[in-house]
PDB file of C-alpha atoms and ligand atoms in Angstrom:
ATOM      1  CA  MET A 284       0.266   0.061   0.111  1.00 79.00           C
ATOM      2  CA  ASP A 285       1.597   3.395  -1.052  1.00 83.00           C
ATOM      3  CA  VAL A 286       1.362   6.228   1.855  1.00 78.00           C
ATOM      4  CA  GLU A 287      -1.437   7.793   0.571  1.00 82.00           C
ATOM      5  CA  ASN A 288      -3.769   4.417   0.946  1.00 94.00           C
ATOM      6  CA  ILE A 289      -2.324   3.668   4.461  1.00 96.00           C
ATOM      7  CA  GLU A 290      -3.452   7.256   5.671  1.00 97.00           C
ATOM      8  CA  GLU A 291      -6.463   6.891   3.541  1.00 97.00           C
ATOM      9  CA  GLU A 292      -7.017   3.686   5.428  1.00 97.00           C
ATOM     10  CA  ILE A 293      -6.326   4.436   9.352  1.00 98.00           C
ATOM     11  CA  ARG A 294      -8.415   7.464   8.318  1.00 98.00           C
ATOM     12  CA  ARG A 295     -11.119   5.392   7.372  1.00 98.00           C
ATOM     13  CA  LEU A 296     -10.644   2.375  10.901  1.00 98.00           C
ATOM     14  CA  LYS A 297     -10.566   5.626  12.984  1.00 98.00           C
ATOM     15  CA  GLU A 298     -14.395   5.933  11.174  1.00 97.00           C
ATOM     16  CA  GLU A 299     -14.943   3.136  11.976  1.00 98.00           C
ATOM     17  CA  LYS A 300     -13.908   2.734  15.546  1.00 97.00           C
ATOM     18  CA  ASN A 301     -14.295   5.247  17.090  1.00 97.00           C
ATOM     19  CA  ALA A 302     -11.051   5.990  17.835  1.00 98.00           C
ATOM     20  CA  ILE A 303      -8.154   9.019  18.306  1.00 97.00           C
ATOM     21  CA  ILE A 304      -4.749   8.994  17.648  1.00 98.00           C
ATOM     22  CA  LEU A 305      -2.520  10.542  20.085  1.00 98.00           C
ATOM     23  CA  ALA A 306       1.070  11.819  19.153  1.00 98.00           C
ATOM     24  CA  HIS A 307       3.848  12.945  21.356  1.00 98.00           C
ATOM     25  CA  ASN A 308       5.662  15.516  19.811  1.00 98.00           C
ATOM     26  CA  TYR A 309       8.963  13.532  19.280  1.00 98.00           C
ATOM     27  CA  GLN A 310       6.938  11.677  16.511  1.00 98.00           C
ATOM     28  CA  ARG A 311       8.339  11.337  12.927  1.00 98.00           C
ATOM     29  CA  GLY A 312       6.702  13.801  10.770  1.00 98.00           C
ATOM     30  CA  GLU A 313       4.245  11.210   9.151  1.00 98.00           C
ATOM     31  CA  ILE A 314       2.742  10.498  12.136  1.00 98.00           C
ATOM     32  CA  GLN A 315       2.608  13.760  13.237  1.00 98.00           C
ATOM     33  CA  ASP A 316       0.293  14.077  10.257  1.00 98.00           C
ATOM     34  CA  ILE A 317      -1.871  11.691  10.835  1.00 97.00           C
ATOM     35  CA  ALA A 318      -2.738  12.270  14.454  1.00 98.00           C
ATOM     36  CA  ASP A 319      -6.109  14.051  16.057  1.00 97.00           C
ATOM     37  CA  LEU A 320      -3.968  15.848  18.998  1.00 97.00           C
ATOM     38  CA  LEU A 321      -0.822  16.000  19.327  1.00 98.00           C
ATOM     39  CA  GLY A 322       0.910  17.489  21.949  1.00 97.00           C
ATOM     40  CA  ASP A 323       3.353  17.138  25.237  1.00 96.00           C
ATOM     41  CA  SER A 324       2.730  14.495  28.381  1.00 92.00           C
ATOM     42  CA  LEU A 325       0.814  16.713  30.185  1.00 87.00           C
ATOM     43  CA  GLY A 326      -1.552  18.368  27.345  1.00 91.00           C
ATOM     44  CA  LEU A 327      -2.140  14.419  25.753  1.00 93.00           C
ATOM     45  CA  SER A 328      -2.822  12.774  29.437  1.00 85.00           C
ATOM     46  CA  MET A 329      -5.048  16.296  29.775  1.00 87.00           C
ATOM     47  CA  GLU A 330      -7.089  14.999  26.220  1.00 90.00           C
ATOM     48  CA  VAL A 331      -7.036  11.226  27.401  1.00 87.00           C
ATOM     49  CA  ALA A 332      -8.883  12.200  30.631  1.00 81.00           C
ATOM     50  CA  LYS A 333     -12.134  14.116  29.016  1.00 88.00           C
ATOM     51  CA  THR A 334     -12.165  12.501  25.559  1.00 92.00           C
ATOM     52  CA  ASP A 335     -15.042  10.119  23.981  1.00 93.00           C
ATOM     53  CA  ALA A 336     -13.662   7.983  22.052  1.00 96.00           C
ATOM     54  CA  ASP A 337     -13.370   4.242  22.376  1.00 96.00           C
ATOM     55  CA  MET A 338     -10.153   3.703  21.368  1.00 97.00           C
ATOM     56  CA  ILE A 339      -7.484   5.597  21.959  1.00 97.00           C
ATOM     57  CA  VAL A 340      -4.235   4.623  19.926  1.00 98.00           C
ATOM     58  CA  PHE A 341      -0.862   6.472  21.615  1.00 97.00           C
ATOM     59  CA  CYS A 342       1.482   7.297  18.932  1.00 98.00           C
ATOM     60  CA  GLY A 343       4.645   7.771  22.417  1.00 98.00           C
ATOM     61  CA  VAL A 344       6.580   5.375  24.156  1.00 98.00           C
ATOM     62  CA  SER A 345       5.152   2.477  26.938  1.00 97.00           C
ATOM     63  CA  PHE A 346       4.852   5.615  29.963  1.00 97.00           C
ATOM     64  CA  MET A 347       2.259   7.708  27.878  1.00 96.00           C
ATOM     65  CA  ALA A 348       0.049   4.850  26.682  1.00 96.00           C
ATOM     66  CA  GLU A 349       0.039   2.821  29.737  1.00 97.00           C
ATOM     67  CA  THR A 350      -0.765   6.331  31.269  1.00 96.00           C
ATOM     68  CA  ALA A 351      -3.385   6.767  29.085  1.00 95.00           C
ATOM     69  CA  LYS A 352      -5.129   3.880  30.402  1.00 96.00           C
ATOM     70  CA  ILE A 353      -4.885   4.433  34.045  1.00 96.00           C
ATOM     71  CA  LEU A 354      -6.652   8.155  33.401  1.00 94.00           C
ATOM     72  CA  SER A 355      -9.266   5.588  30.901  1.00 93.00           C
ATOM     73  CA  PRO A 356      -9.427   2.351  31.919  1.00 94.00           C
ATOM     74  CA  ASP A 357     -12.695   1.661  30.517  1.00 94.00           C
ATOM     75  CA  LYS A 358     -11.307   2.543  27.470  1.00 94.00           C
ATOM     76  CA  LYS A 359      -9.343   0.374  25.270  1.00 97.00           C
ATOM     77  CA  VAL A 360      -5.435   1.964  24.306  1.00 96.00           C
ATOM     78  CA  LEU A 361      -3.336   0.175  21.657  1.00 98.00           C
ATOM     79  CA  GLN A 362       0.596   1.101  21.652  1.00 98.00           C
ATOM     80  CA  PRO A 363       1.157   0.788  17.765  1.00 98.00           C
ATOM     81  CA  SER A 364       5.227  -0.214  18.428  1.00 97.00           C
ATOM     82  CA  LEU A 365       5.080  -3.016  20.881  1.00 91.00           C
ATOM     83  CA  GLY A 366       8.731  -2.352  21.862  1.00 92.00           C
ATOM     84  CA  ALA A 367       8.997   2.080  22.079  1.00 98.00           C
ATOM     85  CA  GLY A 368       9.611   2.567  26.160  1.00 98.00           C
ATOM     86  CA  CYS A 369      11.585   4.946  27.686  1.00 98.00           C
ATOM     87  CA  GLU A 370      15.414   4.463  29.073  1.00 98.00           C
ATOM     88  CA  LEU A 371      15.396   6.893  31.450  1.00 98.00           C
ATOM     89  CA  ALA A 372      11.543   5.214  33.078  1.00 98.00           C
ATOM     90  CA  ASN A 373      13.703   1.625  33.596  1.00 97.00           C
ATOM     91  CA  LYS A 374      16.412   3.818  35.920  1.00 97.00           C
ATOM     92  CA  ILE A 375      14.129   3.349  38.601  1.00 98.00           C
ATOM     93  CA  THR A 376      11.646   0.091  40.357  1.00 98.00           C
ATOM     94  CA  ALA A 377       9.041   0.019  42.551  1.00 98.00           C
ATOM     95  CA  GLN A 378      11.218  -1.600  44.846  1.00 98.00           C
ATOM     96  CA  ASP A 379      14.046   1.190  44.867  1.00 98.00           C
ATOM     97  CA  VAL A 380      11.031   3.794  45.213  1.00 98.00           C
ATOM     98  CA  LYS A 381       9.853   1.720  48.970  1.00 98.00           C
ATOM     99  CA  VAL A 382      13.815   1.627  49.925  1.00 98.00           C
ATOM    100  CA  LEU A 383      13.852   5.668  49.141  1.00 98.00           C
ATOM    101  CA  LYS A 384      10.335   5.701  51.133  1.00 98.00           C
ATOM    102  CA  GLN A 385      11.423   4.067  54.411  1.00 98.00           C
ATOM    103  CA  LYS A 386      15.282   6.175  54.022  1.00 98.00           C
ATOM    104  CA  TYR A 387      13.151   9.670  54.315  1.00 98.00           C
ATOM    105  CA  PRO A 388      10.031   8.710  55.541  1.00 98.00           C
ATOM    106  CA  ASP A 389       8.632  11.886  56.074  1.00 97.00           C
ATOM    107  CA  ALA A 390       9.115  13.156  52.858  1.00 98.00           C
ATOM    108  CA  ARG A 391       6.102  13.066  50.099  1.00 98.00           C
ATOM    109  CA  VAL A 392       7.086  11.132  46.776  1.00 98.00           C
ATOM    110  CA  VAL A 393       6.678  13.270  43.047  1.00 98.00           C
ATOM    111  CA  SER A 394       7.614  10.998  40.177  1.00 98.00           C
ATOM    112  CA  TYR A 395       8.055  11.910  36.489  1.00 97.00           C
ATOM    113  CA  VAL A 396       5.713  10.606  34.601  1.00 97.00           C
ATOM    114  CA  ASN A 397       8.713   9.026  32.823  1.00 98.00           C
ATOM    115  CA  THR A 398       7.793   6.012  34.975  1.00 98.00           C
ATOM    116  CA  THR A 399       6.701   2.653  34.698  1.00 98.00           C
ATOM    117  CA  ALA A 400       3.180   1.947  35.855  1.00 98.00           C
ATOM    118  CA  ASP A 401       3.644   0.691  39.244  1.00 98.00           C
ATOM    119  CA  VAL A 402       6.374   2.495  40.953  1.00 98.00           C
ATOM    120  CA  LYS A 403       3.579   5.684  40.364  1.00 98.00           C
ATOM    121  CA  ALA A 404       1.969   3.711  42.393  1.00 98.00           C
ATOM    122  CA  GLU A 405       3.998   3.763  45.115  1.00 98.00           C
ATOM    123  CA  SER A 406       3.637   7.776  44.030  1.00 98.00           C
ATOM    124  CA  ASP A 407       2.236  10.267  45.747  1.00 98.00           C
ATOM    125  CA  VAL A 408       2.330  12.319  42.695  1.00 98.00           C
ATOM    126  CA  CYS A 409       3.357  12.479  39.581  1.00 97.00           C
ATOM    127  CA  CYS A 410       4.178  15.456  37.442  1.00 97.00           C
ATOM    128  CA  THR A 411       5.440  16.174  33.601  1.00 96.00           C
ATOM    129  CA  SER A 412       8.082  18.690  32.480  1.00 96.00           C
ATOM    130  CA  ALA A 413       5.716  20.942  32.260  1.00 96.00           C
ATOM    131  CA  ASN A 414       4.356  21.137  36.300  1.00 96.00           C
ATOM    132  CA  ALA A 415       6.747  19.040  38.412  1.00 98.00           C
ATOM    133  CA  VAL A 416       8.289  23.078  39.846  1.00 98.00           C
ATOM    134  CA  ASN A 417       4.253  24.019  40.440  1.00 97.00           C
ATOM    135  CA  VAL A 418       3.769  19.963  42.119  1.00 97.00           C
ATOM    136  CA  VAL A 419       6.359  20.491  44.286  1.00 98.00           C
ATOM    137  CA  ARG A 420       5.750  23.916  45.262  1.00 97.00           C
ATOM    138  CA  ASN A 421       1.777  22.980  45.864  1.00 96.00           C
ATOM    139  CA  ILE A 422       2.134  19.864  47.707  1.00 96.00           C
ATOM    140  CA  GLU A 423       2.141  19.772  51.251  1.00 94.00           C
ATOM    141  CA  SER A 424       5.796  19.039  52.380  1.00 97.00           C
ATOM    142  CA  ASP A 425       8.884  20.739  52.685  1.00 97.00           C
ATOM    143  CA  ARG A 426      10.912  17.564  51.651  1.00 98.00           C
ATOM    144  CA  VAL A 427      10.390  16.085  48.621  1.00 98.00           C
ATOM    145  CA  ILE A 428      11.726  12.795  46.877  1.00 98.00           C
ATOM    146  CA  PHE A 429      11.835  13.776  43.503  1.00 98.00           C
ATOM    147  CA  ILE A 430      12.123  10.714  41.185  1.00 98.00           C
ATOM    148  CA  PRO A 431      14.023   9.648  38.544  1.00 98.00           C
ATOM    149  CA  ASP A 432      15.648  12.452  36.679  1.00 98.00           C
ATOM    150  CA  ARG A 433      17.836  13.937  38.384  1.00 98.00           C
ATOM    151  CA  ASN A 434      18.693  17.518  35.803  1.00 98.00           C
ATOM    152  CA  LEU A 435      14.950  17.408  36.012  1.00 98.00           C
ATOM    153  CA  ALA A 436      15.103  17.789  40.147  1.00 98.00           C
ATOM    154  CA  SER A 437      17.750  19.789  39.693  1.00 98.00           C
ATOM    155  CA  PHE A 438      15.999  22.199  37.728  1.00 98.00           C
ATOM    156  CA  VAL A 439      12.841  22.069  40.285  1.00 98.00           C
ATOM    157  CA  ARG A 440      15.637  22.617  43.388  1.00 98.00           C
ATOM    158  CA  SER A 441      16.519  25.781  41.939  1.00 97.00           C
ATOM    159  CA  SER A 442      12.660  26.739  41.108  1.00 96.00           C
ATOM    160  CA  VAL A 443      11.871  25.950  44.605  1.00 97.00           C
ATOM    161  CA  ASP A 444      12.710  26.510  48.765  1.00 97.00           C
ATOM    162  CA  LYS A 445      12.204  23.242  49.446  1.00 98.00           C
ATOM    163  CA  GLU A 446      14.436  20.214  50.277  1.00 98.00           C
ATOM    164  CA  VAL A 447      14.611  17.965  46.657  1.00 98.00           C
ATOM    165  CA  ILE A 448      15.819  14.321  47.364  1.00 98.00           C
ATOM    166  CA  PRO A 449      16.717  13.530  43.901  1.00 98.00           C
ATOM    167  CA  TRP A 450      17.840   9.949  41.944  1.00 97.00           C
ATOM    168  CA  ASP A 451      21.205   9.943  41.094  1.00 91.00           C
ATOM    169  CA  GLY A 452      20.760   7.179  38.379  1.00 93.00           C
ATOM    170  CA  GLY A 453      18.365   8.703  36.425  1.00 98.00           C
ATOM    171  CA  TYR A 454      18.690  10.335  32.888  1.00 98.00           C
ATOM    172  CA  CYS A 455      17.694  10.836  29.128  1.00 98.00           C
ATOM    173  CA  TYR A 456      20.565   9.672  27.047  1.00 98.00           C
ATOM    174  CA  VAL A 457      19.137  12.237  24.122  1.00 98.00           C
ATOM    175  CA  HIS A 458      19.386  15.031  26.646  1.00 98.00           C
ATOM    176  CA  GLU A 459      22.650  14.229  28.474  1.00 98.00           C
ATOM    177  CA  ASN A 460      24.223  13.742  25.399  1.00 98.00           C
ATOM    178  CA  ILE A 461      23.360  17.670  24.641  1.00 98.00           C
ATOM    179  CA  THR A 462      26.197  19.633  25.977  1.00 98.00           C
ATOM    180  CA  LYS A 463      27.640  23.036  26.602  1.00 98.00           C
ATOM    181  CA  GLU A 464      29.991  22.345  24.264  1.00 98.00           C
ATOM    182  CA  GLU A 465      27.728  22.257  21.639  1.00 98.00           C
ATOM    183  CA  VAL A 466      25.886  24.999  22.992  1.00 98.00           C
ATOM    184  CA  LEU A 467      28.520  27.148  23.261  1.00 98.00           C
ATOM    185  CA  LYS A 468      29.349  26.802  19.076  1.00 98.00           C
ATOM    186  CA  ALA A 469      25.744  27.042  18.372  1.00 98.00           C
ATOM    187  CA  ARG A 470      25.137  30.159  20.327  1.00 98.00           C
ATOM    188  CA  GLU A 471      28.454  32.243  18.210  1.00 98.00           C
ATOM    189  CA  LYS A 472      27.226  31.031  14.852  1.00 98.00           C
ATOM    190  CA  TYR A 473      23.329  31.816  15.224  1.00 98.00           C
ATOM    191  CA  PRO A 474      23.675  35.000  17.930  1.00 98.00           C
ATOM    192  CA  ASP A 475      20.418  36.520  17.196  1.00 98.00           C
ATOM    193  CA  ALA A 476      18.611  33.134  18.144  1.00 98.00           C
ATOM    194  CA  LEU A 477      16.700  32.582  21.334  1.00 98.00           C
ATOM    195  CA  LEU A 478      18.103  29.143  22.973  1.00 98.00           C
ATOM    196  CA  LEU A 479      14.960  27.084  24.772  1.00 98.00           C
ATOM    197  CA  VAL A 480      15.614  23.715  25.817  1.00 98.00           C
ATOM    198  CA  HIS A 481      13.957  20.966  28.050  1.00 98.00           C
ATOM    199  CA  PRO A 482      14.005  20.871  31.649  1.00 98.00           C
ATOM    200  CA  GLU A 483      16.108  17.050  31.230  1.00 98.00           C
ATOM    201  CA  CYS A 484      19.049  18.956  30.137  1.00 98.00           C
ATOM    202  CA  ASN A 485      22.392  19.106  31.834  1.00 98.00           C
ATOM    203  CA  PRO A 486      22.412  22.173  34.226  1.00 98.00           C
ATOM    204  CA  SER A 487      25.401  23.175  33.086  1.00 98.00           C
ATOM    205  CA  VAL A 488      23.117  23.169  29.525  1.00 98.00           C
ATOM    206  CA  ILE A 489      20.297  24.808  31.351  1.00 98.00           C
ATOM    207  CA  TYR A 490      22.176  27.199  32.857  1.00 98.00           C
ATOM    208  CA  GLU A 491      22.942  28.969  29.433  1.00 98.00           C
ATOM    209  CA  ALA A 492      18.968  29.006  27.990  1.00 98.00           C
ATOM    210  CA  ASP A 493      16.740  32.087  27.381  1.00 98.00           C
ATOM    211  CA  GLU A 494      14.185  29.662  28.497  1.00 98.00           C
ATOM    212  CA  VAL A 495      13.209  26.335  29.599  1.00 98.00           C
ATOM    213  CA  LEU A 496      10.373  24.373  29.251  1.00 98.00           C
ATOM    214  CA  SER A 497       8.542  21.490  28.202  1.00 98.00           C
ATOM    215  CA  THR A 498       8.360  20.324  24.657  1.00 98.00           C
ATOM    216  CA  GLY A 499       4.200  21.750  24.817  1.00 97.00           C
ATOM    217  CA  GLY A 500       6.044  24.862  26.071  1.00 97.00           C
ATOM    218  CA  MET A 501       8.272  25.481  23.315  1.00 98.00           C
ATOM    219  CA  VAL A 502       5.152  24.957  20.486  1.00 98.00           C
ATOM    220  CA  GLY A 503       3.192  27.256  22.944  1.00 98.00           C
ATOM    221  CA  PHE A 504       6.654  29.915  23.154  1.00 98.00           C
ATOM    222  CA  VAL A 505       8.132  30.291  19.438  1.00 98.00           C
ATOM    223  CA  LYS A 506       4.230  30.997  18.016  1.00 98.00           C
ATOM    224  CA  GLY A 507       3.841  34.385  21.119  1.00 98.00           C
ATOM    225  CA  SER A 508       6.891  34.943  20.155  1.00 98.00           C
ATOM    226  CA  VAL A 509       8.225  38.041  17.993  1.00 97.00           C
ATOM    227  CA  GLY A 510      12.082  36.277  17.496  1.00 98.00           C
ATOM    228  CA  ARG A 511      12.281  34.657  14.125  1.00 98.00           C
ATOM    229  CA  ARG A 512      15.516  32.211  14.997  1.00 98.00           C
ATOM    230  CA  PHE A 513      14.756  29.989  17.693  1.00 99.00           C
ATOM    231  CA  LEU A 514      18.361  27.129  18.943  1.00 98.00           C
ATOM    232  CA  ILE A 515      16.408  23.876  19.948  1.00 99.00           C
ATOM    233  CA  GLY A 516      17.884  21.469  22.841  1.00 98.00           C
ATOM    234  CA  THR A 517      15.297  18.661  22.530  1.00 98.00           C
ATOM    235  CA  GLU A 518      14.893  15.475  21.204  1.00 98.00           C
ATOM    236  CA  GLU A 519      14.469  16.301  17.020  1.00 98.00           C
ATOM    237  CA  GLY A 520      11.130  15.281  16.211  1.00 98.00           C
ATOM    238  CA  ILE A 521       9.273  18.050  17.846  1.00 98.00           C
ATOM    239  CA  ILE A 522      11.657  20.570  14.939  1.00 98.00           C
ATOM    240  CA  TYR A 523       8.598  19.071  12.313  1.00 98.00           C
ATOM    241  CA  ARG A 524       5.575  19.951  14.240  1.00 98.00           C
ATOM    242  CA  LEU A 525       7.674  24.082  15.179  1.00 98.00           C
ATOM    243  CA  GLN A 526       8.672  24.455  11.070  1.00 98.00           C
ATOM    244  CA  LYS A 527       4.708  23.302  10.028  1.00 98.00           C
ATOM    245  CA  GLU A 528       3.794  26.012  12.664  1.00 98.00           C
ATOM    246  CA  ASN A 529       5.813  28.922  12.258  1.00 98.00           C
ATOM    247  CA  PRO A 530       6.952  29.164   8.611  1.00 97.00           C
ATOM    248  CA  GLY A 531       8.026  32.099   8.770  1.00 95.00           C
ATOM    249  CA  LYS A 532      10.990  31.913  11.877  1.00 98.00           C
ATOM    250  CA  GLU A 533      13.830  29.027  11.732  1.00 98.00           C
ATOM    251  CA  PHE A 534      14.695  26.216  13.567  1.00 98.00           C
ATOM    252  CA  TYR A 535      18.237  24.635  14.450  1.00 98.00           C
ATOM    253  CA  PRO A 536      19.217  21.914  16.102  1.00 98.00           C
ATOM    254  CA  VAL A 537      22.042  22.264  19.003  1.00 98.00           C
ATOM    255  CA  GLY A 538      25.008  20.313  18.050  1.00 97.00           C
ATOM    256  CA  ASP A 539      23.875  17.224  16.060  1.00 96.00           C
ATOM    257  CA  LYS A 540      20.669  16.428  15.993  1.00 97.00           C
ATOM    258  CA  LYS A 541      19.232  14.133  19.101  1.00 98.00           C
ATOM    259  CA  VAL A 542      17.283  11.426  18.500  1.00 98.00           C
ATOM    260  CA  CYS A 543      15.073   8.838  20.872  1.00 98.00           C
ATOM    261  CA  TRP A 544      14.825   5.970  19.002  1.00 98.00           C
ATOM    262  CA  ASP A 545      12.260   4.313  20.562  1.00 98.00           C
ATOM    263  CA  MET A 546      10.178   6.996  19.630  1.00 98.00           C
ATOM    264  CA  LYS A 547      10.995   7.750  16.151  1.00 98.00           C
ATOM    265  CA  MET A 548      10.104   3.454  16.179  1.00 98.00           C
ATOM    266  CA  THR A 549       6.665   3.996  15.355  1.00 98.00           C
ATOM    267  CA  THR A 550       5.456   3.772  11.644  1.00 98.00           C
ATOM    268  CA  LEU A 551       2.204   4.515   9.479  1.00 97.00           C
ATOM    269  CA  LYS A 552       2.187   0.902   8.537  1.00 97.00           C
ATOM    270  CA  ASP A 553       2.226   0.322  12.582  1.00 98.00           C
ATOM    271  CA  VAL A 554      -0.702   3.038  12.962  1.00 98.00           C
ATOM    272  CA  TYR A 555      -2.504   0.749  10.258  1.00 98.00           C
ATOM    273  CA  LEU A 556      -2.238  -2.436  11.585  1.00 98.00           C
ATOM    274  CA  CYS A 557      -2.797  -1.328  15.391  1.00 98.00           C
ATOM    275  CA  LEU A 558      -6.061   0.025  14.323  1.00 98.00           C
ATOM    276  CA  LEU A 559      -6.759  -2.937  11.709  1.00 98.00           C
ATOM    277  CA  ASP A 560      -5.784  -5.998  14.113  1.00 98.00           C
ATOM    278  CA  GLU A 561      -6.646  -4.070  17.208  1.00 98.00           C
ATOM    279  CA  ARG A 562      -2.694  -4.365  18.515  1.00 98.00           C
ATOM    280  CA  TYR A 563      -1.186  -4.131  21.073  1.00 98.00           C
ATOM    281  CA  GLU A 564      -3.653  -3.391  24.017  1.00 98.00           C
ATOM    282  CA  ILE A 565      -2.067  -1.926  27.209  1.00 97.00           C
ATOM    283  CA  SER A 566      -3.230  -4.319  30.101  1.00 98.00           C
ATOM    284  CA  LEU A 567      -2.565  -3.856  34.315  1.00 98.00           C
ATOM    285  CA  PRO A 568      -3.539  -4.765  36.855  1.00 98.00           C
ATOM    286  CA  GLU A 569      -5.958  -3.450  38.446  1.00 97.00           C
ATOM    287  CA  GLY A 570      -4.084  -2.406  41.633  1.00 97.00           C
ATOM    288  CA  ILE A 571      -1.667  -0.658  39.704  1.00 98.00           C
ATOM    289  CA  ILE A 572      -4.199   1.265  37.617  1.00 98.00           C
ATOM    290  CA  ASP A 573      -6.332   2.382  41.227  1.00 98.00           C
ATOM    291  CA  SER A 574      -3.347   3.686  42.599  1.00 98.00           C
ATOM    292  CA  ALA A 575      -0.772   4.987  40.053  1.00 98.00           C
ATOM    293  CA  LYS A 576      -4.444   7.085  39.292  1.00 97.00           C
ATOM    294  CA  ARG A 577      -4.593   8.427  42.344  1.00 97.00           C
ATOM    295  CA  ALA A 578      -1.083   9.980  41.529  1.00 97.00           C
ATOM    296  CA  LEU A 579      -1.772  10.862  38.270  1.00 96.00           C
ATOM    297  CA  GLU A 580      -5.169  12.975  39.182  1.00 93.00           C
ATOM    298  CA  ALA A 581      -3.188  14.184  42.771  1.00 95.00           C
ATOM    299  CA  MET A 582      -0.695  15.669  39.713  1.00 94.00           C
ATOM    300  CA  LEU A 583      -3.805  17.549  37.339  1.00 88.00           C
ATOM    301  CA  ARG A 584      -5.366  18.634  41.133  1.00 88.00           C
ATOM    302  CA  TYR A 585      -1.477  20.555  41.588  1.00 88.00           C
ATOM    303  CA  THR A 586      -0.596  21.838  38.192  1.00 81.00           C
TER     304      THR A 586
HETATM  305  P1  13P B  33       7.446  16.691  27.759  1.00 64.78           P
HETATM  306  O1  13P B  33       6.519  15.546  28.672  1.00 64.78           O
HETATM  307  O2  13P B  33       8.051  18.035  27.838  1.00 64.78           O
HETATM  308  O3  13P B  33       6.924  16.367  25.943  1.00 64.78           O
HETATM  309  O4  13P B  33       8.904  15.690  27.421  1.00 64.78           O
HETATM  310  C1  13P B  33       8.967  14.442  27.565  1.00 64.78           C
HETATM  311  C2  13P B  33       9.581  13.637  27.629  1.00 64.78           C
HETATM  312  O5  13P B  33       9.642  12.143  27.236  1.00 64.78           O
HETATM  313  C3  13P B  33      10.961  14.529  27.401  1.00 64.78           C
HETATM  314  O6  13P B  33      11.900  13.676  27.232  1.00 64.78           O
HETATM  315 FE1  SF4 B  34      12.290   8.307  27.310  1.00 64.78          FE
HETATM  316 FE2  SF4 B  34      14.876  10.363  26.572  1.00 64.78          FE
HETATM  317 FE3  SF4 B  34      12.711   9.445  24.880  1.00 64.78          FE
HETATM  318 FE4  SF4 B  34      11.613  11.045  26.490  1.00 64.78          FE
HETATM  319  S1  SF4 B  34      13.518  11.798  25.025  1.00 64.78           S
HETATM  320  S2  SF4 B  34      11.094   8.803  26.375  1.00 64.78           S
HETATM  321  S3  SF4 B  34      12.583  10.773  28.296  1.00 64.78           S
HETATM  322  S4  SF4 B  34      14.551   8.327  26.322  1.00 64.78           S
END
């Protein structure tokens, strides 16, 4: 089947099954084009909580599809590409969280949404890169265990007057690969460009930034900015969306393009087969769904 026919079949199956396609901002361009909703982790979670579709096709990585299932347990949630995971999410287990809770019994646990469902189930509140600072600020405790991203933990700590206990082994290889040297070179090449970076970047990169934003925050910032050139310090997929939505503006990655390979696993053919065969369905134990839902709903309240 050629691309146009696949797209047409996807649209037909979507209608027939009352399905909605959600895609993260790092997805391939052709997936972004076919999506009903495109966004960051927070935006997509909020859409999931209110959609009346019967079926959710989640083009992203597994913690995102699991989050959709937790927020909408009665819906059929499908992930087109079975193996697409997040290396950061795999850096901490529910057992690790139990140990941290024993070590710091008076602290509350804030877990980044980039975690497995069992880690969320052990947490008091979840957060995303868009609301991490607000969640930690608003939680009723001056001592917070923040897992698993150490760079996001450090960013939150610099913005909030509370004790923030990080998980040292947690980082995202895509963002950790953006270096201060690359930033300085890019600044030299494009001196008039604004530097937007994701809070998963290393503190030395964050220090150089004009704005520290979630991917959804970058989309909103660029739209409202009078700036014409932007240096983008995050996964390269978002540049497709930024270019498409802002034809008069220019976007450059910081250094080499940084790619999250799991985010790139999903193809149009996967989406088509996912709708046709209703594969691969996310299923989670009921007890985990209940506890993780409590932490995610608390996040939506604290945002
Ligand atoms: P956003 O929620 O900002 O889109 O980030 C998700 C992510 O995985 C960043 O690496
Ligand atoms: Fe996970 Fe990093 Fe990929 Fe985001 S970019 S999904 S944090 S591995």
